[in-house]
Short mmCIF file of C-alpha atoms in Angstrom, two decimals:
data_model
loop_
_atom_site.label_atom_id
_atom_site.label_comp_id
_atom_site.label_asym_id
_atom_site.label_seq_id
_atom_site.Cartn_x
_atom_site.Cartn_y
_atom_site.Cartn_z
CA MET A 247 -26.95 -21.48 -4.15
CA LEU A 248 -25.16 -23.88 -6.38
CA ALA A 249 -26.66 -22.63 -9.63
CA LEU A 250 -25.81 -19.11 -8.71
CA THR A 251 -22.13 -19.64 -8.07
CA VAL A 252 -21.78 -21.71 -11.25
CA SER A 253 -23.38 -18.96 -13.16
CA ALA A 254 -21.18 -16.39 -11.67
CA GLY A 255 -18.18 -18.63 -12.72
CA ARG A 256 -19.24 -19.07 -16.26
CA TRP A 257 -19.67 -15.27 -16.54
CA GLN A 258 -16.29 -14.58 -15.47
CA LEU A 259 -14.90 -16.93 -17.96
CA GLN A 260 -16.89 -15.11 -20.55
CA ARG A 261 -15.39 -11.76 -19.32
CA ALA A 262 -11.82 -13.40 -19.58
CA ALA A 263 -12.69 -14.68 -23.13
CA ASP A 264 -13.58 -11.17 -24.02
CA LYS A 265 -10.38 -9.91 -22.72
CA VAL A 266 -8.23 -12.20 -24.59
CA VAL A 267 -9.99 -10.81 -27.73
CA LEU A 268 -9.21 -7.25 -26.38
CA GLN A 269 -5.46 -8.10 -25.34
CA GLY A 270 -4.89 -9.13 -29.03
CA VAL A 271 -6.40 -5.92 -30.28
CA ILE A 272 -3.97 -4.15 -28.16
CA ASP A 273 -1.00 -6.19 -28.90
CA ALA A 274 -1.69 -5.77 -32.55
CA ALA A 275 -2.11 -1.93 -32.14
CA ALA A 276 1.09 -1.58 -30.53
CA SER A 277 2.95 -3.26 -33.31
CA ALA A 278 1.44 -0.92 -35.96
CA VAL A 279 2.90 1.69 -37.88
CA PRO A 280 2.98 5.07 -35.74
CA VAL A 281 -0.20 7.31 -37.09
CA PRO A 282 0.66 11.18 -37.18
CA VAL A 283 -1.41 13.00 -34.56
CA GLN A 284 -2.32 15.75 -36.87
CA SER A 285 -4.09 13.26 -39.06
CA LEU A 286 -6.36 12.27 -36.30
CA GLY A 287 -7.60 15.39 -34.83
CA ALA A 288 -9.95 16.00 -32.02
CA SER A 289 -12.65 13.51 -33.35
CA ALA A 290 -10.19 10.55 -33.32
CA ALA A 291 -12.13 7.24 -31.61
CA LEU A 292 -10.39 6.59 -28.32
CA GLU A 293 -11.15 2.96 -28.47
CA ALA A 294 -9.18 2.72 -31.81
CA LEU A 295 -6.24 4.63 -30.56
CA ALA A 296 -5.59 2.94 -27.12
CA TRP A 297 -2.04 1.82 -26.87
CA ARG A 298 -1.37 2.49 -30.80
CA PRO A 299 1.76 4.23 -31.70
CA ILE A 300 1.49 7.74 -32.80
CA GLU A 301 3.96 10.61 -34.04
CA ALA A 302 3.64 14.27 -33.45
CA VAL A 303 5.38 17.13 -34.67
CA GLY A 304 5.23 20.55 -32.86
CA ARG A 305 6.59 22.46 -29.79
CA PHE A 306 6.65 21.81 -26.03
CA ASP A 307 5.06 24.51 -23.94
CA ALA A 308 7.79 24.66 -21.17
CA GLU A 309 6.11 27.07 -19.04
CA ARG A 310 3.32 24.36 -18.31
CA VAL A 311 5.07 21.36 -16.62
CA VAL A 312 3.26 18.92 -13.98
CA LEU A 313 5.24 16.33 -12.11
CA LEU A 314 3.34 13.16 -11.02
CA ASP A 315 4.22 12.57 -7.72
CA ASN A 316 5.13 9.09 -5.88
CA ARG A 317 6.28 7.25 -9.13
CA THR A 318 8.92 4.62 -8.38
CA ARG A 319 11.48 2.71 -10.51
CA GLU A 320 13.07 -0.11 -9.12
CA GLY A 321 12.53 1.01 -5.57
CA VAL A 322 13.68 4.62 -6.47
CA ALA A 323 11.16 7.30 -5.87
CA GLY A 324 10.64 10.06 -8.50
CA TYR A 325 8.15 11.82 -10.85
CA GLU A 326 6.77 11.36 -14.23
CA VAL A 327 6.97 14.59 -16.30
CA LEU A 328 3.86 15.82 -18.13
CA THR A 329 4.20 18.65 -20.61
CA PRO A 330 1.52 20.13 -23.29
CA PHE A 331 2.90 19.51 -26.77
CA VAL A 332 1.53 22.26 -29.30
CA LEU A 333 0.76 20.49 -32.61
CA SER A 334 2.48 22.34 -35.67
CA GLY A 335 -0.12 23.65 -38.19
CA SER A 336 -2.90 23.27 -35.67
CA ALA A 337 -4.58 24.60 -32.41
CA ASP A 338 -4.75 21.23 -31.06
CA VAL A 339 -2.60 20.65 -28.01
CA LEU A 340 -1.47 16.87 -27.03
CA LEU A 341 -0.63 15.95 -23.55
CA VAL A 342 2.68 14.18 -23.44
CA ASN A 343 4.17 12.00 -20.46
CA ARG A 344 7.85 12.77 -21.46
CA GLY A 345 9.07 9.93 -18.73
CA TRP A 346 10.35 9.43 -15.13
CA ILE A 347 12.93 11.16 -13.30
CA ALA A 348 14.42 10.56 -9.84
CA ALA A 349 13.41 12.71 -7.24
CA PRO A 350 16.08 14.96 -5.46
CA ALA A 351 17.08 13.83 -1.81
CA ARG A 352 15.29 16.68 -0.44
CA ARG A 353 11.46 17.14 -0.73
CA ASP A 354 11.70 20.99 -0.95
CA ARG A 355 13.67 20.64 -4.18
CA LEU A 356 12.43 19.88 -7.62
CA PRO A 357 14.40 17.97 -10.34
CA GLN A 358 15.85 19.89 -13.20
CA ILE A 359 14.28 18.94 -16.41
CA ALA A 360 15.51 20.27 -19.87
CA THR A 361 12.61 21.00 -21.93
CA PRO A 362 13.74 21.08 -25.76
CA ASP A 363 13.33 24.31 -27.65
CA GLY A 364 11.80 24.63 -31.37
CA GLU A 365 9.94 22.28 -33.46
CA VAL A 366 10.45 18.55 -32.82
CA ARG A 367 9.24 15.14 -33.73
CA LEU A 368 7.91 12.65 -30.89
CA ILE A 369 7.07 8.88 -30.90
CA GLY A 370 5.00 7.21 -28.46
CA LEU A 371 1.79 5.52 -27.55
CA ALA A 372 -1.61 6.82 -27.46
CA THR A 373 -3.30 6.50 -24.10
CA VAL A 374 -6.10 8.12 -21.95
CA PRO A 375 -5.00 9.22 -18.34
CA SER A 376 -7.40 7.21 -16.04
CA THR A 377 -10.11 9.22 -14.04
CA ARG A 378 -10.64 6.33 -11.37
CA PHE A 379 -8.50 6.72 -8.57
CA ILE A 380 -8.71 7.61 -5.13
CA GLU A 381 -6.78 10.71 -3.52
CA LEU A 382 -6.88 12.42 -0.19
CA ARG A 383 -5.99 15.87 -1.95
CA ALA A 384 -5.25 16.11 -5.72
CA GLN A 385 -2.21 18.68 -5.37
CA THR A 386 0.85 18.06 -3.19
CA ASP A 387 3.09 20.67 -1.69
CA ASP A 388 3.20 23.19 -4.96
CA THR A 389 1.51 24.11 -8.10
CA SER A 390 3.55 21.63 -10.22
CA ARG A 391 3.39 18.36 -8.11
CA TRP A 392 0.19 16.35 -8.48
CA GLN A 393 -0.91 12.91 -7.31
CA ASN A 394 -3.15 12.41 -10.64
CA TRP A 395 -3.58 14.21 -13.65
CA THR A 396 -6.48 13.93 -16.04
CA ILE A 397 -7.61 15.57 -19.35
CA ASP A 398 -10.24 17.44 -17.80
CA ARG A 399 -8.16 18.53 -14.94
CA ALA A 400 -5.29 19.65 -17.33
CA ARG A 401 -8.01 21.98 -19.33
CA ALA A 402 -9.26 23.53 -16.47
CA ARG A 403 -5.71 24.42 -14.99
CA TRP A 404 -4.12 25.21 -18.05
CA GLY A 405 -6.82 26.68 -20.31
CA LEU A 406 -5.54 24.87 -23.30
CA ASP A 407 -7.67 23.03 -26.05
CA LEU A 408 -6.06 19.42 -25.31
CA LEU A 409 -7.07 16.49 -27.40
CA ALA A 410 -9.03 13.67 -25.72
CA PHE A 411 -5.87 11.42 -25.66
CA ALA A 412 -2.38 11.60 -24.51
CA MET A 413 1.08 10.29 -25.53
CA LEU A 414 3.57 7.98 -23.54
CA GLN A 415 6.85 9.19 -25.29
CA THR A 416 8.87 5.87 -26.14
CA GLY A 417 11.68 7.45 -28.20
CA GLU A 418 14.00 10.39 -27.95
CA THR A 419 13.15 13.90 -28.67
CA ARG A 420 14.21 14.59 -32.26
CA PRO A 421 14.52 17.96 -34.15
CA VAL A 422 12.22 17.83 -37.09
CA GLY A 423 13.91 16.15 -40.05
CA VAL A 424 15.97 13.81 -37.83
CA VAL A 425 14.54 10.31 -37.56
CA SER A 426 16.60 7.31 -35.95
CA ALA A 427 16.03 3.72 -36.61
CA SER A 428 14.61 3.05 -33.26
CA ALA A 429 12.11 5.94 -33.40
CA ALA A 430 10.79 5.01 -36.52
CA GLN A 431 9.67 1.47 -35.18
CA GLY A 432 8.05 3.48 -32.15
CA ALA A 433 9.27 0.28 -29.94
CA GLN A 434 8.72 0.36 -26.09
CA ALA A 435 12.29 0.26 -24.72
CA ALA A 436 14.26 1.21 -21.81
CA VAL A 437 15.61 4.65 -23.14
CA VAL A 438 17.54 7.10 -21.19
CA PRO A 439 18.11 10.08 -23.58
CA ALA A 440 19.80 13.31 -23.39
CA ASP A 441 17.14 14.89 -21.34
CA GLY A 442 17.61 12.36 -18.53
CA LEU A 443 14.05 11.09 -18.61
CA MET A 444 13.65 7.12 -18.27
CA ARG A 445 10.77 5.93 -20.61
CA ILE A 446 9.97 2.45 -19.53
CA TRP A 447 6.18 1.65 -19.69
CA PRO A 448 4.48 -1.39 -18.64
CA ARG A 449 3.03 -3.67 -21.06
CA PRO A 450 -0.83 -3.13 -21.59
CA ASP A 451 -2.79 -5.51 -19.73
CA ALA A 452 -6.35 -6.31 -20.35
CA GLY A 453 -6.84 -8.18 -17.11
CA ILE A 454 -7.45 -11.75 -18.31
CA ASP A 455 -5.72 -13.49 -15.32
CA LYS A 456 -8.05 -11.33 -12.94
CA HIS A 457 -11.20 -12.77 -14.44
CA ARG A 458 -9.89 -16.44 -14.47
CA GLY A 459 -9.02 -15.91 -10.90
CA TYR A 460 -12.68 -14.70 -9.98
CA ALA A 461 -14.00 -17.78 -12.15
CA LEU A 462 -12.05 -20.18 -9.96
CA GLN A 463 -13.29 -18.68 -6.62
CA TRP A 464 -16.93 -18.91 -7.77
CA PHE A 465 -16.31 -22.54 -8.97
CA SER A 466 -14.91 -23.38 -5.50
CA PHE A 467 -17.76 -21.87 -3.82
CA ALA A 468 -20.05 -24.18 -5.87
CA SER A 469 -17.78 -27.23 -4.95
CA ILE A 470 -18.27 -26.15 -1.27
CA ALA A 471 -22.01 -25.85 -1.71
CA LEU A 472 -22.42 -29.10 -3.61
CA VAL A 473 -20.44 -31.21 -0.65
CA VAL A 474 -22.58 -29.54 2.00
CA TRP A 475 -25.79 -30.27 0.11
CA ILE A 476 -24.69 -33.91 -0.19
CA ALA A 477 -23.73 -34.30 3.52
CA LEU A 478 -27.22 -32.97 4.63
CA ALA A 479 -29.07 -35.13 2.12
CA MET A 480 -27.21 -38.28 3.65
CA ARG A 481 -27.73 -37.37 7.14
CA ARG A 482 -29.93 -40.05 8.99
CA PRO A 483 -32.70 -39.23 11.53
CA ALA A 484 -31.93 -39.41 15.31
CA GLU A 485 -34.76 -41.41 16.50
CA PRO A 486 -35.07 -45.25 15.22
CA ALA A 487 -38.31 -45.98 12.94
CA ALA A 488 -39.46 -48.79 15.19
CA ALA A 489 -39.90 -46.78 18.32
CA GLU A 490 -41.96 -44.31 16.51
CA GLY A 491 -44.19 -47.14 15.17
CA ALA A 492 -44.68 -48.46 18.72
CA ASP A 493 -45.83 -45.08 19.99
CA LEU A 494 -48.17 -44.74 17.46
CA ILE A 495 -49.91 -47.96 18.22
CA ALA A 496 -49.90 -47.17 22.01
CA ALA A 497 -51.62 -43.85 21.17
CA ALA A 498 -54.41 -45.47 19.15
CA ASP A 499 -55.34 -47.98 22.03
CA ALA A 500 -55.48 -45.27 24.83
CA PRO A 501 -58.99 -44.12 25.88
CA ALA A 502 -60.21 -40.83 24.80
CA ASP A 503 -59.90 -39.36 28.12
CA ALA A 504 -56.35 -40.76 28.81
CA GLU A 505 -53.31 -38.20 29.53
CA PRO A 506 -50.64 -38.13 26.82
CA ILE A 507 -48.56 -41.03 26.48
CA ALA A 508 -44.94 -40.63 26.96
CA PRO A 509 -43.06 -42.13 23.86
CA ASN A 510 -40.89 -44.69 25.89
CA THR A 511 -43.93 -46.01 28.27
CA ALA A 512 -46.06 -47.29 25.44
CA GLN A 513 -45.91 -50.91 26.48
CA ARG A 514 -46.57 -50.47 30.14
CA ASP A 515 -49.69 -48.37 29.23
CA ARG A 516 -51.04 -51.08 27.03
CA ALA A 517 -51.01 -53.45 30.04
CA ASP A 518 -52.86 -50.95 32.25
CA VAL A 519 -55.66 -50.67 29.83
CA ALA A 520 -56.23 -54.25 29.55
CA ARG A 521 -56.40 -55.02 33.24
CA ALA A 522 -58.85 -52.08 33.48
CA SER A 523 -61.28 -53.57 30.98
#
């Protein structure tokens, strides 16, 4: 038990060390120069793209908009707005999370979302929508509100040739030829642009603290097991050793046909045997 818990704790520490390296890669990628999506194509390695700034030029498909339901910001309920983005000079389509918008007071109403016309330029972070979630049902009240949205679900629903990764938009939507200083940096900032969408994305976390916490739990179990083992090893027998020795002598002196001797009557039985002889 002790060896097992110590081994599990060391394994979790190794996992934490691996995640430290991964977090460094993520942080370095987030500060890199934005990569044009058109130069990546469908064969781009997802591991190398994770949380890297990317740049895309194309047009929004305003006919296909999905609202991710039950998204909150500072305690306010709302939606994240997903829209396919048709890349210029290519048949590829990029799924873009354009940001968050507050929900109307009434559930039967949807927020009014302005979608830019024409060719625009976007700056954001590359990400892959998670496929690990639990949901009672995928779709909510209508065709535009969903609890979760994946690349495969979007392909099946829209029938579009979507890339295997998506974009978390971080800057404003700019017409082609107009570039701002903040957009050029691709920084993650709290931006409320003209379309009314808030773009505040949490810092990518590789989960280092989680594995360190697991390691602490396993080492705590090991400490408890060690204390219990020491306590059991130091525990003394309940019967004195001297009494056990007297019982053995009495049993050796008794006749072969004598009845079993009780441990606490050894001296009396020895006297009876002496008188009988």
